[in-house]
Each structure stands twice: as C-alpha cells, then as structure tokens.
Short mmCIF file of C-alpha atoms in Angstrom, two decimals:
data_model
loop_
_atom_site.label_atom_id
_atom_site.label_comp_id
_atom_site.label_asym_id
_atom_site.label_seq_id
_atom_site.Cartn_x
_atom_site.Cartn_y
_atom_site.Cartn_z
CA MET B 28 0.00 0.00 0.00
CA LYS B 29 1.28 3.47 -0.83
CA ARG B 30 1.99 5.76 2.10
CA ARG B 31 -0.37 8.40 0.74
CA ASP B 32 -3.21 5.86 0.49
CA PHE B 33 -2.45 4.58 3.97
CA LEU B 34 -2.67 8.08 5.39
CA LYS B 35 -5.96 8.78 3.65
CA MET B 36 -7.47 5.50 4.84
CA ALA B 37 -6.31 5.68 8.43
CA PRO B 38 -8.94 7.18 10.72
CA VAL B 39 -6.22 9.03 12.63
CA ALA B 40 -4.31 10.12 9.52
CA ALA B 41 -4.00 13.77 10.37
CA ALA B 42 -1.78 16.20 12.15
CA SER B 43 -3.04 17.18 15.54
CA THR B 44 -1.96 17.50 19.13
CA ALA B 45 -2.85 15.34 22.07
CA MET B 46 -3.59 17.70 24.91
CA MET B 47 -6.06 17.86 27.74
CA ILE B 48 -7.42 21.11 29.17
CA ASN B 49 -10.13 20.94 31.80
CA GLY B 50 -10.40 17.22 31.05
CA LEU B 51 -11.24 17.66 27.35
CA PRO B 52 -9.00 16.53 24.49
CA ILE B 53 -7.88 19.20 22.03
CA GLN B 54 -7.06 18.42 18.42
CA SER B 55 -4.80 20.79 16.55
CA PHE B 56 -5.03 20.96 12.78
CA ALA B 57 -1.63 21.56 11.29
CA GLU B 58 -0.04 23.66 8.57
CA HIS B 59 -2.02 24.12 5.41
CA PRO B 60 -1.80 26.99 2.92
CA LEU B 61 -5.38 28.17 3.28
CA LEU B 62 -5.12 27.98 7.05
CA HIS B 63 -1.75 29.73 6.76
CA LEU B 64 -3.48 32.52 4.81
CA LEU B 65 -6.20 32.80 7.44
CA ALA B 66 -3.55 32.83 10.15
CA LYS B 67 -1.87 35.76 8.43
CA GLN B 68 -5.21 37.54 8.35
CA THR B 69 -5.63 36.79 12.05
CA GLN B 70 -2.20 38.21 12.80
CA ALA B 71 -3.13 41.31 10.81
CA ASN B 72 -6.57 41.95 12.29
CA GLY B 73 -6.73 39.53 15.22
CA ARG B 74 -9.95 37.92 14.02
CA VAL B 75 -11.04 34.47 15.11
CA MET B 76 -13.95 32.35 13.85
CA VAL B 77 -15.56 29.71 16.05
CA PHE B 78 -17.96 27.18 14.51
CA ILE B 79 -20.56 25.43 16.65
CA GLN B 80 -21.76 22.21 15.02
CA LEU B 81 -25.28 21.17 16.04
CA ASN B 82 -25.09 17.46 15.32
CA GLY B 83 -28.25 15.65 14.24
CA GLY B 84 -30.23 18.27 12.31
CA ASN B 85 -31.67 21.19 14.27
CA ASP B 86 -35.41 21.95 14.14
CA GLY B 87 -35.36 25.52 12.86
CA LEU B 88 -39.11 26.01 13.24
CA ASN B 89 -38.77 25.27 16.95
CA THR B 90 -35.73 27.57 17.24
CA LEU B 91 -36.80 30.65 15.29
CA ILE B 92 -40.58 30.65 15.29
CA PRO B 93 -42.58 32.41 12.52
CA LEU B 94 -45.41 33.91 14.56
CA ASP B 95 -47.26 35.14 11.47
CA GLN B 96 -47.55 31.47 10.44
CA TYR B 97 -48.68 30.28 13.87
CA SER B 98 -52.12 29.12 12.78
CA ALA B 99 -50.69 26.88 10.04
CA LEU B 100 -48.00 25.64 12.43
CA SER B 101 -50.69 24.67 14.93
CA THR B 102 -52.19 22.38 12.31
CA ALA B 103 -48.86 21.00 11.13
CA ARG B 104 -47.13 20.43 14.48
CA GLY B 105 -49.61 21.08 17.25
CA ASN B 106 -48.22 18.29 19.45
CA ILE B 107 -44.82 20.02 19.78
CA LEU B 108 -45.52 23.71 19.11
CA ILE B 109 -44.42 26.32 21.66
CA PRO B 110 -47.36 28.34 23.07
CA GLN B 111 -47.45 31.65 21.24
CA ASN B 112 -47.32 33.71 24.43
CA GLN B 113 -44.13 31.90 25.49
CA VAL B 114 -42.13 32.78 22.36
CA LEU B 115 -39.40 35.36 23.03
CA PRO B 116 -40.07 38.48 20.91
CA LEU B 117 -37.31 40.05 18.81
CA ALA B 118 -37.27 43.83 18.51
CA GLY B 119 -37.73 44.98 14.93
CA PHE B 120 -39.20 41.64 13.85
CA PRO B 121 -42.65 41.42 15.48
CA ASN B 122 -43.60 38.33 13.47
CA THR B 123 -40.60 36.28 14.57
CA GLY B 124 -39.43 35.01 17.96
CA LEU B 125 -36.99 32.68 19.69
CA HIS B 126 -37.63 29.51 21.66
CA PRO B 127 -38.17 30.46 25.34
CA ALA B 128 -35.12 28.42 26.38
CA MET B 129 -32.90 30.85 24.44
CA ASN B 130 -33.30 33.85 26.72
CA LYS B 131 -29.53 34.45 26.87
CA VAL B 132 -29.34 34.60 23.06
CA ARG B 133 -32.26 37.01 23.12
CA ASP B 134 -30.26 39.16 25.57
CA MET B 135 -27.36 39.13 23.11
CA TYR B 136 -29.80 40.06 20.34
CA VAL B 137 -30.92 43.08 22.38
CA ASP B 138 -27.25 44.06 22.68
CA GLY B 139 -26.85 43.90 18.89
CA MET B 140 -24.68 40.77 18.84
CA VAL B 141 -26.86 38.32 16.90
CA ASN B 142 -27.47 37.92 13.18
CA ILE B 143 -29.79 35.15 11.97
CA VAL B 144 -29.89 33.97 8.36
CA GLN B 145 -33.25 32.42 7.49
CA SER B 146 -33.81 29.10 5.70
CA VAL B 147 -30.22 28.07 4.92
CA SER B 148 -29.79 24.96 2.79
CA TYR B 149 -28.70 24.04 -0.77
CA PRO B 150 -30.43 22.81 -3.93
CA THR B 151 -31.70 19.21 -3.80
CA PRO B 152 -30.75 18.60 -0.15
CA ASN B 153 -29.74 15.18 1.14
CA PHE B 154 -31.40 13.72 4.26
CA SER B 155 -28.65 11.30 5.27
CA HIS B 156 -26.74 12.49 8.37
CA PHE B 157 -23.41 11.32 6.96
CA ARG B 158 -23.85 12.66 3.45
CA ALA B 159 -25.48 15.94 4.50
CA THR B 160 -22.70 16.60 6.99
CA ASP B 161 -20.15 15.84 4.28
CA ILE B 162 -21.80 18.39 1.99
CA TRP B 163 -21.64 21.11 4.66
CA LEU B 164 -18.02 20.33 5.52
CA THR B 165 -16.76 20.15 1.94
CA ALA B 166 -19.09 22.85 0.51
CA SER B 167 -20.03 20.56 -2.36
CA ASP B 168 -23.17 20.39 -4.46
CA SER B 169 -25.58 17.64 -3.45
CA ASN B 170 -24.47 15.47 -6.41
CA GLN B 171 -20.78 16.30 -6.04
CA TYR B 172 -18.35 14.27 -3.95
CA LEU B 173 -15.23 16.03 -2.69
CA ASP B 174 -12.44 14.60 -0.58
CA THR B 175 -11.26 17.98 0.69
CA GLY B 176 -12.87 20.28 3.22
CA TRP B 177 -13.82 23.86 2.37
CA LEU B 178 -11.22 25.12 4.87
CA GLY B 179 -8.69 22.50 3.89
CA ARG B 180 -8.19 22.94 0.17
CA TYR B 181 -5.80 25.50 -1.16
CA LEU B 182 -2.37 25.05 -2.79
CA ASP B 183 -1.18 21.89 -1.05
CA ASN B 184 2.06 22.08 -2.99
CA GLU B 185 2.97 25.44 -1.40
CA TYR B 186 4.55 23.48 1.45
CA PRO B 187 6.14 20.42 -0.18
CA GLY B 188 7.02 17.61 2.14
CA PHE B 189 4.33 18.34 4.71
CA PRO B 190 3.98 17.14 7.43
CA MET B 191 7.75 16.83 7.81
CA GLY B 192 9.32 19.99 9.20
CA TYR B 193 6.31 21.47 10.96
CA PRO B 194 5.78 23.23 13.30
CA ASN B 195 8.71 25.58 12.82
CA ALA B 196 9.95 28.99 13.91
CA SER B 197 7.94 30.86 11.26
CA MET B 198 4.70 29.05 12.07
CA PRO B 199 4.75 27.76 15.65
CA ASP B 200 1.00 27.98 16.37
CA PRO B 201 -1.64 25.49 15.28
CA LEU B 202 -3.82 26.95 12.55
CA ALA B 203 -7.11 25.30 13.49
CA ILE B 204 -8.28 23.64 16.67
CA GLN B 205 -11.15 21.27 17.31
CA ILE B 206 -12.22 20.54 20.86
CA GLY B 207 -13.20 16.91 21.25
CA SER B 208 -12.20 13.42 20.25
CA SER B 209 -13.31 13.27 16.59
CA VAL B 210 -11.66 14.95 13.65
CA SER B 211 -13.73 17.03 11.26
CA SER B 212 -13.10 16.55 7.55
CA VAL B 213 -13.54 20.29 7.02
CA PHE B 214 -9.74 20.58 7.24
CA SER B 215 -8.92 17.65 4.92
CA GLY B 216 -6.28 18.42 2.31
CA ASN B 217 -5.59 16.76 -1.01
CA ASN B 218 -3.14 14.18 0.32
CA VAL B 219 -3.76 13.71 4.01
CA ASN B 220 -6.33 14.49 6.66
CA MET B 221 -4.86 17.31 8.73
CA GLY B 222 -6.20 16.19 12.10
CA MET B 223 -5.41 13.48 14.58
CA ALA B 224 -6.76 12.78 18.06
CA ILE B 225 -4.25 11.49 20.59
CA SER B 226 -5.14 11.73 24.25
CA ASP B 227 -3.08 9.21 26.22
CA ILE B 228 -0.14 10.26 28.39
CA ASN B 229 2.28 7.75 26.81
CA SER B 230 2.16 9.67 23.57
CA PHE B 231 3.47 12.77 25.34
CA TYR B 232 6.46 10.95 26.83
CA ASN B 233 7.23 9.42 23.46
CA ILE B 234 7.67 12.94 22.14
CA VAL B 235 9.96 13.86 25.04
CA ASN B 236 12.06 10.73 24.48
CA ASN B 237 11.91 10.98 20.66
CA SER B 238 10.58 7.43 20.45
CA VAL B 239 7.46 5.69 19.25
CA ASP B 240 5.51 2.67 20.39
CA PRO B 241 6.84 -0.47 18.65
CA ALA B 242 5.09 -1.69 15.52
CA PRO B 243 5.32 -5.03 13.67
CA ASN B 244 8.25 -5.47 11.28
CA THR B 245 5.95 -5.61 8.27
CA PRO B 246 5.15 -3.18 5.43
CA ALA B 247 2.01 -2.12 7.26
CA GLY B 248 4.02 -1.83 10.47
CA HIS B 249 6.52 0.48 8.79
CA GLU B 250 3.67 2.70 7.67
CA LEU B 251 2.27 2.65 11.19
CA THR B 252 5.65 3.74 12.54
CA PHE B 253 5.69 6.61 10.07
CA LEU B 254 2.15 7.56 11.05
CA ARG B 255 3.07 7.54 14.73
CA TYR B 256 6.08 9.71 13.99
CA ILE B 257 3.81 12.22 12.27
CA SER B 258 1.44 12.31 15.21
CA GLN B 259 4.28 12.78 17.68
CA GLN B 260 5.95 15.48 15.67
CA THR B 261 2.81 17.53 15.44
CA GLN B 262 2.29 17.15 19.18
CA GLN B 263 5.03 19.75 19.53
CA TYR B 264 2.08 22.13 19.37
CA ASN B 265 1.36 20.97 22.91
CA ALA B 266 3.93 23.39 24.28
CA VAL B 267 2.35 26.27 22.38
CA LEU B 268 -1.15 25.40 23.59
CA GLN B 269 0.02 24.84 27.15
CA THR B 270 1.75 28.23 27.17
CA ALA B 271 -1.41 29.95 25.92
CA ALA B 272 -3.53 28.09 28.46
CA ASN B 273 -1.18 29.13 31.26
CA ASN B 274 -1.16 32.75 30.11
CA ALA B 275 -4.86 33.30 30.82
CA SER B 276 -7.70 32.09 32.97
CA ASN B 277 -11.45 32.23 32.48
CA LEU B 278 -12.89 35.41 34.02
CA SER B 279 -16.61 34.87 33.50
CA ASN B 280 -18.81 33.45 36.24
CA GLN B 281 -21.59 32.75 33.72
CA TYR B 282 -20.39 29.32 32.57
CA PRO B 283 -23.05 26.76 33.56
CA SER B 284 -22.15 23.43 35.08
CA GLY B 285 -23.07 20.21 33.32
CA ASN B 286 -22.91 21.89 29.91
CA ASN B 287 -20.36 20.23 27.63
CA LEU B 288 -20.62 22.95 25.00
CA ALA B 289 -19.87 25.58 27.62
CA ASP B 290 -16.86 23.52 28.72
CA GLN B 291 -15.55 23.52 25.16
CA LEU B 292 -16.08 27.25 24.63
CA LYS B 293 -14.43 27.90 27.99
CA ILE B 294 -11.26 26.32 26.61
CA VAL B 295 -11.48 28.34 23.39
CA ALA B 296 -11.83 31.59 25.34
CA ARG B 297 -8.81 30.69 27.46
CA LEU B 298 -6.63 29.91 24.46
CA ILE B 299 -7.60 33.09 22.60
CA ALA B 300 -7.06 35.22 25.70
CA GLY B 301 -3.73 33.47 26.23
CA GLY B 302 -2.38 34.86 22.99
CA LEU B 303 -2.84 31.96 20.57
CA LYS B 304 -3.08 33.28 17.00
CA THR B 305 -5.14 30.32 15.78
CA PRO B 306 -7.91 31.73 13.55
CA LEU B 307 -10.30 28.75 13.48
CA TYR B 308 -12.00 26.67 16.15
CA ILE B 309 -14.70 24.00 16.01
CA VAL B 310 -16.84 22.89 18.94
CA SER B 311 -19.93 20.72 18.86
CA ILE B 312 -23.05 19.62 20.67
CA GLY B 313 -25.08 16.53 19.73
CA GLY B 314 -28.59 15.27 20.21
CA PHE B 315 -30.50 17.29 17.61
CA ASP B 316 -31.84 14.22 15.79
CA THR B 317 -35.20 14.62 17.56
CA HIS B 318 -37.39 11.96 15.93
CA SER B 319 -39.33 11.37 19.13
CA VAL B 320 -40.18 13.05 22.43
CA GLN B 321 -38.80 16.36 21.20
CA VAL B 322 -40.87 18.16 23.84
CA ASP B 323 -42.50 17.28 27.13
CA PRO B 324 -46.03 16.11 26.23
CA THR B 325 -47.58 18.29 28.95
CA ASP B 326 -45.33 21.35 28.55
CA HIS B 327 -43.93 22.06 25.10
CA THR B 328 -41.52 24.69 26.41
CA ILE B 329 -39.36 21.97 28.00
CA GLY B 330 -38.01 18.65 26.79
CA ALA B 331 -35.08 17.33 24.78
CA HIS B 332 -34.91 20.14 22.22
CA ALA B 333 -35.44 22.87 24.81
CA THR B 334 -32.57 21.44 26.85
CA LEU B 335 -30.26 21.56 23.84
CA LEU B 336 -31.24 25.11 22.91
CA LYS B 337 -30.73 26.26 26.50
CA LYS B 338 -27.26 24.69 26.54
CA LEU B 339 -26.43 26.47 23.29
CA SER B 340 -27.82 29.79 24.51
CA ASP B 341 -26.17 29.69 27.94
CA ALA B 342 -22.82 28.54 26.54
CA VAL B 343 -22.57 31.25 23.88
CA TYR B 344 -23.61 33.93 26.37
CA ALA B 345 -20.95 32.85 28.88
CA PHE B 346 -18.34 32.62 26.12
CA TYR B 347 -18.88 36.21 25.04
CA ASP B 348 -19.04 37.41 28.63
CA ASP B 349 -15.61 35.84 29.12
CA LEU B 350 -14.27 37.42 25.94
CA LYS B 351 -15.65 40.81 26.99
CA LEU B 352 -13.93 40.61 30.36
CA HIS B 353 -10.69 39.87 28.50
CA ASN B 354 -11.43 42.83 26.16
CA ILE B 355 -11.21 40.60 23.07
CA ASP B 356 -14.90 40.17 22.24
CA ASP B 357 -14.65 42.50 19.24
CA ARG B 358 -12.40 40.12 17.32
CA VAL B 359 -14.23 36.82 17.77
CA ALA B 360 -17.25 35.73 15.71
CA THR B 361 -19.19 32.51 16.17
CA ALA B 362 -21.53 30.67 13.78
CA THR B 363 -23.79 27.66 14.21
CA PHE B 364 -24.39 25.01 11.57
CA SER B 365 -26.29 21.73 11.37
CA GLU B 366 -26.46 19.14 8.61
CA PHE B 367 -30.13 19.85 7.87
CA GLY B 368 -33.37 21.08 9.44
CA ARG B 369 -36.53 19.16 10.25
CA ARG B 370 -39.88 18.63 8.53
CA ILE B 371 -42.66 21.16 8.82
CA ASN B 372 -45.09 18.67 10.28
CA SER B 373 -44.37 16.71 13.44
CA ASN B 374 -44.73 12.96 13.68
CA SER B 375 -46.91 10.81 15.94
CA SER B 376 -43.96 10.20 18.29
CA GLY B 377 -43.86 13.83 19.35
CA GLY B 378 -40.81 14.58 17.23
CA THR B 379 -39.74 15.73 13.78
CA ASP B 380 -38.09 13.94 10.89
CA HIS B 381 -35.24 15.00 8.62
CA GLY B 382 -35.99 18.16 6.63
CA THR B 383 -34.36 20.84 4.55
CA ALA B 384 -33.66 24.42 5.54
CA ALA B 385 -32.96 25.89 8.99
CA PRO B 386 -31.62 29.19 10.33
CA VAL B 387 -27.92 29.86 10.89
CA MET B 388 -27.04 32.06 13.85
CA VAL B 389 -23.93 34.25 13.84
CA PHE B 390 -22.75 35.97 17.03
CA GLY B 391 -20.34 38.80 17.72
CA LYS B 392 -19.93 42.56 18.02
CA SER B 393 -19.25 42.91 14.29
CA VAL B 394 -22.45 41.34 12.97
CA ASN B 395 -25.28 43.33 11.47
CA PRO B 396 -27.89 42.69 14.18
CA GLY B 397 -31.21 41.33 12.99
CA ILE B 398 -32.59 38.72 10.62
CA ILE B 399 -31.65 38.20 6.96
CA GLY B 400 -34.54 36.80 4.97
CA PHE B 401 -38.20 36.30 5.76
CA ASN B 402 -40.36 33.87 7.65
CA PRO B 403 -41.01 30.70 5.64
CA ILE B 404 -44.53 30.29 4.30
CA ILE B 405 -46.31 27.36 5.97
CA PRO B 406 -49.08 25.83 3.79
CA THR B 407 -52.50 25.50 5.41
CA THR B 408 -52.41 21.78 4.60
CA VAL B 409 -49.06 20.12 5.22
CA THR B 410 -48.06 16.58 4.25
CA THR B 411 -44.82 14.68 4.78
CA SER B 412 -43.73 15.79 1.31
CA ASN B 413 -43.83 19.47 2.30
CA ASN B 414 -40.57 21.07 3.32
CA LEU B 415 -39.12 24.51 3.90
CA PRO B 416 -37.75 26.13 0.73
CA MET B 417 -34.20 27.42 0.71
CA GLN B 418 -33.70 31.16 0.92
CA HIS B 419 -29.91 31.22 1.27
CA ASP B 420 -27.27 28.73 0.17
CA PHE B 421 -25.02 27.71 3.06
CA ARG B 422 -22.02 28.56 0.91
CA SER B 423 -23.18 32.16 0.87
CA VAL B 424 -22.68 32.15 4.64
CA TYR B 425 -19.19 30.74 4.08
CA ALA B 426 -18.51 33.42 1.48
CA ALA B 427 -19.50 36.14 3.95
CA ILE B 428 -17.17 34.67 6.58
CA LEU B 429 -14.24 34.46 4.17
CA ALA B 430 -14.82 37.82 2.48
CA ASP B 431 -16.13 40.04 5.26
CA TRP B 432 -14.66 38.50 8.38
CA PHE B 433 -11.28 37.26 7.15
CA ASP B 434 -10.98 39.88 4.38
CA LEU B 435 -9.99 37.36 1.73
CA PRO B 436 -9.92 38.66 -1.87
CA THR B 437 -12.46 37.59 -4.45
CA SER B 438 -10.14 35.13 -6.13
CA GLU B 439 -9.50 33.29 -2.88
CA VAL B 440 -13.18 33.13 -1.90
CA ASN B 441 -14.21 31.80 -5.30
CA ALA B 442 -11.33 29.30 -5.38
CA ILE B 443 -12.22 27.90 -1.97
CA LEU B 444 -15.92 27.55 -2.82
CA TYR B 445 -15.25 26.60 -6.47
CA ARG B 446 -17.50 29.41 -7.73
CA SER B 447 -19.00 32.69 -6.60
CA PHE B 448 -21.98 32.93 -4.26
CA PRO B 449 -24.07 35.93 -3.17
CA ILE B 450 -22.76 37.44 0.05
CA PRO B 451 -25.47 38.24 2.60
CA PRO B 452 -24.74 41.25 4.84
CA ILE B 453 -23.96 39.24 7.98
CA PHE B 454 -21.04 41.42 9.06
CA LYS B 455 -20.85 45.19 9.36
CA LYS B 456 -17.50 45.45 7.61
CA VAL B 457 -17.61 44.46 3.96
CA ASN B 458 -14.82 44.24 1.51
CA GLY B 459 -16.45 44.69 -1.90
CA VAL B 460 -16.33 41.14 -3.24
CA ALA B 461 -17.62 41.25 -6.79
CA ASN B 462 -20.31 38.82 -7.86
CA THR B 463 -22.35 39.30 -11.03
CA LEU B 464 -24.57 36.24 -10.64
CA GLU B 465 -24.95 35.90 -14.39
CA GLY B 466 -26.47 32.88 -16.06
CA GLY B 467 -29.50 30.74 -15.39
CA ASP B 468 -32.74 29.73 -17.06
CA ASN B 469 -33.77 32.66 -19.23
CA GLU B 470 -37.26 31.28 -19.73
CA ALA B 471 -37.94 31.26 -15.99
CA LEU B 472 -36.83 34.84 -15.44
CA GLY B 473 -37.34 37.52 -18.07
CA GLN B 474 -35.45 40.73 -18.69
CA SER B 475 -36.84 43.73 -16.85
CA ALA B 476 -38.38 46.56 -18.84
CA PRO B 477 -37.50 49.31 -19.02
CA ASN B 478 -33.82 48.60 -18.58
CA PRO B 479 -32.11 50.89 -17.72
CA MET B 480 -34.80 52.08 -15.31
CA THR B 481 -35.28 55.43 -13.62
CA ASN B 482 -38.21 55.05 -11.24
CA SER B 483 -39.65 51.56 -11.77
CA THR B 484 -39.39 48.49 -13.96
CA HIS B 485 -41.43 45.34 -14.66
CA ILE B 486 -39.82 41.92 -14.07
CA PRO B 487 -41.49 38.92 -15.76
CA PHE B 488 -41.01 35.46 -14.28
CA TYR B 489 -42.48 31.96 -14.43
CA SER B 490 -43.47 29.82 -11.44
CA ASP B 491 -43.81 26.03 -11.38
CA GLY B 492 -46.46 26.42 -8.69
CA SER B 493 -44.12 26.26 -5.71
CA HIS B 494 -42.28 28.81 -3.61
CA VAL B 495 -40.72 31.75 -5.47
CA LEU B 496 -37.82 33.78 -4.08
CA ILE B 497 -36.60 36.82 -6.04
CA GLU B 498 -33.81 38.94 -4.56
CA LEU B 499 -31.93 42.02 -5.74
CA TYR B 500 -28.14 42.23 -5.40
CA ASN B 501 -25.69 45.03 -6.06
CA MET B 502 -22.52 44.40 -8.01
CA GLU B 503 -20.56 43.71 -4.83
CA GLY B 504 -22.73 40.63 -4.38
CA ARG B 505 -24.67 42.17 -1.49
CA MET B 506 -28.36 41.45 -1.20
CA VAL B 507 -30.15 44.81 -1.00
CA GLN B 508 -33.81 43.85 -1.30
CA THR B 509 -36.14 40.84 -1.36
CA LEU B 510 -38.66 41.36 -4.16
CA MET B 511 -40.75 38.21 -3.63
CA ASN B 512 -40.84 35.42 -1.08
CA GLN B 513 -44.02 33.35 -1.33
CA VAL B 514 -45.77 30.45 -3.01
CA VAL B 515 -46.95 31.51 -6.49
CA GLU B 516 -49.39 29.55 -8.59
CA ARG B 517 -48.13 27.88 -11.75
CA GLY B 518 -47.79 30.12 -14.79
CA ALA B 519 -46.35 33.42 -16.03
CA HIS B 520 -46.30 36.41 -13.68
CA GLU B 521 -44.82 39.88 -13.36
CA LEU B 522 -43.71 42.06 -10.47
CA ILE B 523 -42.93 45.76 -10.34
CA LEU B 524 -39.69 46.97 -8.81
CA TYR B 525 -39.85 50.54 -7.53
CA ARG B 526 -36.58 52.38 -7.16
CA ASN B 527 -37.30 54.22 -3.89
CA ASP B 528 -33.89 54.91 -2.34
CA LEU B 529 -31.80 52.61 -4.54
CA PRO B 530 -28.73 54.48 -5.85
CA ALA B 531 -27.85 54.50 -9.54
CA GLY B 532 -25.76 51.56 -10.66
CA THR B 533 -25.80 48.00 -11.97
CA TYR B 534 -27.73 45.31 -10.11
CA VAL B 535 -28.60 41.64 -10.51
CA TYR B 536 -31.97 40.14 -9.66
CA LYS B 537 -32.06 36.42 -8.89
CA LEU B 538 -34.93 33.90 -8.91
CA ILE B 539 -35.08 30.59 -7.03
CA ASN B 540 -38.13 28.47 -7.84
CA GLY B 541 -37.97 24.77 -7.06
CA LYS B 542 -34.90 23.42 -8.85
CA ILE B 543 -34.66 26.50 -11.10
CA THR B 544 -32.18 29.27 -10.39
CA SER B 545 -31.88 32.21 -12.76
CA SER B 546 -30.51 35.75 -12.72
CA ARG B 547 -30.38 38.85 -14.93
CA LYS B 548 -28.76 42.26 -14.86
CA LEU B 549 -30.56 45.55 -14.29
CA MET B 550 -29.31 49.14 -14.55
CA ILE B 551 -30.67 52.07 -12.56
CA VAL B 552 -29.92 55.55 -13.86
CA ASP B 553 -30.71 59.06 -12.62
#
C-alpha cells in the first residue's frame, strides 16, 4: 500500500496535538496553505472564527418561530408547538421570535450581537446524516463528492514535504483547533487528513524521548511507525497550547455546570485570551436528531430540544461574557451550523423527521444585528412531502465569513468555494467582493423593462407552482432587497420593482423556484 493511500485511509491520519485542558481533548489541525493565509489575516486583524456544530439536524421552526404562520403551524405540528405567548419576541421583527429556552441569546440580540440567516440549505438537499454533513463540511453540491474540506483545500504544494518539518519557527501555532475526540473533515487536504486525536499520556512521553511505540516489522508496520512519527511530531504544538492556556484564565462566572458545549467554549476563550493566534475553532453539541419526544407532552416549552437550545444559549452567552472581560470580544465571531433542518409537520412520536432548511445564527460585536430573509410560508395543509424552501445557500454564509470577516480577496473566496456565491450582509464590515450572478434559465426569469430604469421596472417570471424567491443584489454581491418570497401559482407572472432609495448603478436580480435558479442584470440611472 502506498503511504499516501495509507494516510488517507487511516482514521487518525491527520496532524493534531494530544492535549487535555479541563479534562477535554484538544485536536490541533496543522499547517495548510489556506489555514496559513487565514492565520496571516488573524495576525493582521486579530480575528477568530468559532464554529458550533449542532449534530443531528436542528429543528429551525422550533428555534426561530414564525409567529405570522402560527395558525398553520398549529395544524402541522400542534403536538410540539411552543405556546405563542411563550415565544421570546425580537425587537424589529414582530412576526418572529426565539424559543423560550434561548433567553440568553435574546439578551445578546438586544445588545446587537446576533445575526440570523433564514432558511439556509442548498439545492436538492440530502437527508442522510453522513452525506449531508459531508456536503456542509466540503461545501459541495448535493451530487458532487469532494475529498477535501472547504477550509482545507488550497495550494497543497505550497509546502512540499508536509507534514515533515512542521511546526517551525515561522509558524509555531496550530492553525485550526477542534475541541473533542473526533476529527472534522472540514480541514482535509488533497493528500492527508490534517487532524489526529491522541489523548493518552504515553504519547506525550514518546515525544519527550523521541521514540514511538513499537510496531510489527511488516510493510504495514513500517507505515504505522511513520504515522506515529507524524502524530508525535505535530504534538510539539502541545507546548504552544500549554503556554497559551497558562497565560490566561477564564474570568466569567456565567459558565453553567453540566454543559459540555460551555466547557468547550471555555477552553477556546482561554486559548484566545492566552495569545494563541489560531484563527479557526470548532466545537460541537449533539442530540439534535429529535425523531421522538422532542418536547414534554404536557409542557412544550421543556423537553429534549429545549434542553439543547438552552445549553447552546447559555454557553454562547458565557463565552462572550468571558471574551468581553478579556477585552477581546470584538475580534471573535461565532456561527452555528447543522447538517439539515426538520420537517414542517411533526410525527406521531412527538418529534420531527429529517428536513431541509434551517436558520444559521452568527454571534459577535461585528455582525449586522437582525434577521436576513423572511419567515417561511407554511401551507395550510401540510403533508410529509412538504418542506421549507431554501432562501440562502449555506455557501453564501461561508462566502461572507471568508470575504467580510477574514478579508480574503475575491479570487481566494471563489477558489475555496469553487464558484461565486451571493454574500449576505452578515457582518458590518464588507470588503467589496464582486459577484455578477450571471447565467441561469432565461425562460424562468425575463429581462426587466424598461432597462435601464429610472423610477420603476417590470420583471417577468415563471413559477412552477411552488415557492418563489426573487432577490436584488448590487454588483458587490450584497443582497439589497427581497422582491418576492411566497408560493406563487403555476404560470407566467410579473412584479414591479420601484426604485425608492436605490442608488444608480448595476444590479442583478435572482430567482429561485424549485430546482430553477436564474438571474439577470438591471441598470438604474438618474
């Protein structure tokens, strides 16, 4: 077997550290050009991105509740629905509220530290946990299979010979850290998985003594020796992590006990405050595959899902309280993601089955506070075939993180995601990433007339009888207006776009209708 194939097959074939802080193993993802680029950006602006993975498929309709659709929700999921008077209101969005267990997130929302992107998914979503997670981690299309992660692919040949020779004086810090015992494929490179979990004390002393555990004198044994050498070498990051951990302590008294997610974020806060320049962290919380007993049958505000949402809410609140006390909360952003959402209708077991779209929450002082997108339309009669339509592709969220948080240029963003995606205004600071959104089905979306327009224009479009989303973007790829977001009966239609306060310039309007995506250019002149 070739060494490269052996490394790709081995479940521990990756470069990570074996370190315990507060009883939790830390995995360190090693040198990779894209991560190196992000590390440079972090050194320049100090920015850090923390991803919270909600394993199992979070029920978005039980997290962010569309109050204007409450009557239809009562019919579709009455046996799990939160009482309307218990939903936490969100200022500026009277028709939308949070689950009552998320009071700490609501407090952060009041402080302007929460941005929520509605109905995030991708075309033709997959309902397998494994495959759907793979799509989110690799940023692939649903029919595309990639063996590299979206944060792990970029110029592997820039550092020939990796992993030999790293860490070194020019790059002593780990470039991505995952708290926990499993390695995410989001950092997989072209030749080798960049993460490895080692948590036993013998491994540490092997590093000190420059030795490895014995392996059989066979070809496979030789490869195992090489693999063990790699894992030991990369454990040199232990000293860096230990130094950072010893440089700072957690200052917040808000961390709850018995909350594993809070324990993970507590470590992240300590490492960032301790001076580690690592730009990327991943933490996780499981249990969101709520097929049954999602709520307490007698009180829908409590139960399995409420417990998970409270853990998420309390953990994130404590994390940012800690960062604030360290005076570093302005340079850390945090985003949730889950492999899919849940069905509109509940099942007879008091739970929900695998579905499509769900909201993504982004936290931090630099987010544009509020909600991007609109409440999903819930049909009056819902069957198991009904699902929430996508409003935003998850790769648009990634594009916003890369472009507006890490300040990566257009070429890098498009190379990482393999093509351009619209960039929703999640963050306050934008960097002018161009995106023309050209192409699509010209029969589904007609050219506006007049074009150029001065005060108004007519936009013809065709609906297949399902949900229609039409959005307007400027030439920086920023969504500036939602023109339509509703179910439209089958046939040809037309909408009128009024200029109002739109400045002169070139725009693109985009249609999503079922499996059809189309876009056209529009000019506004004075």
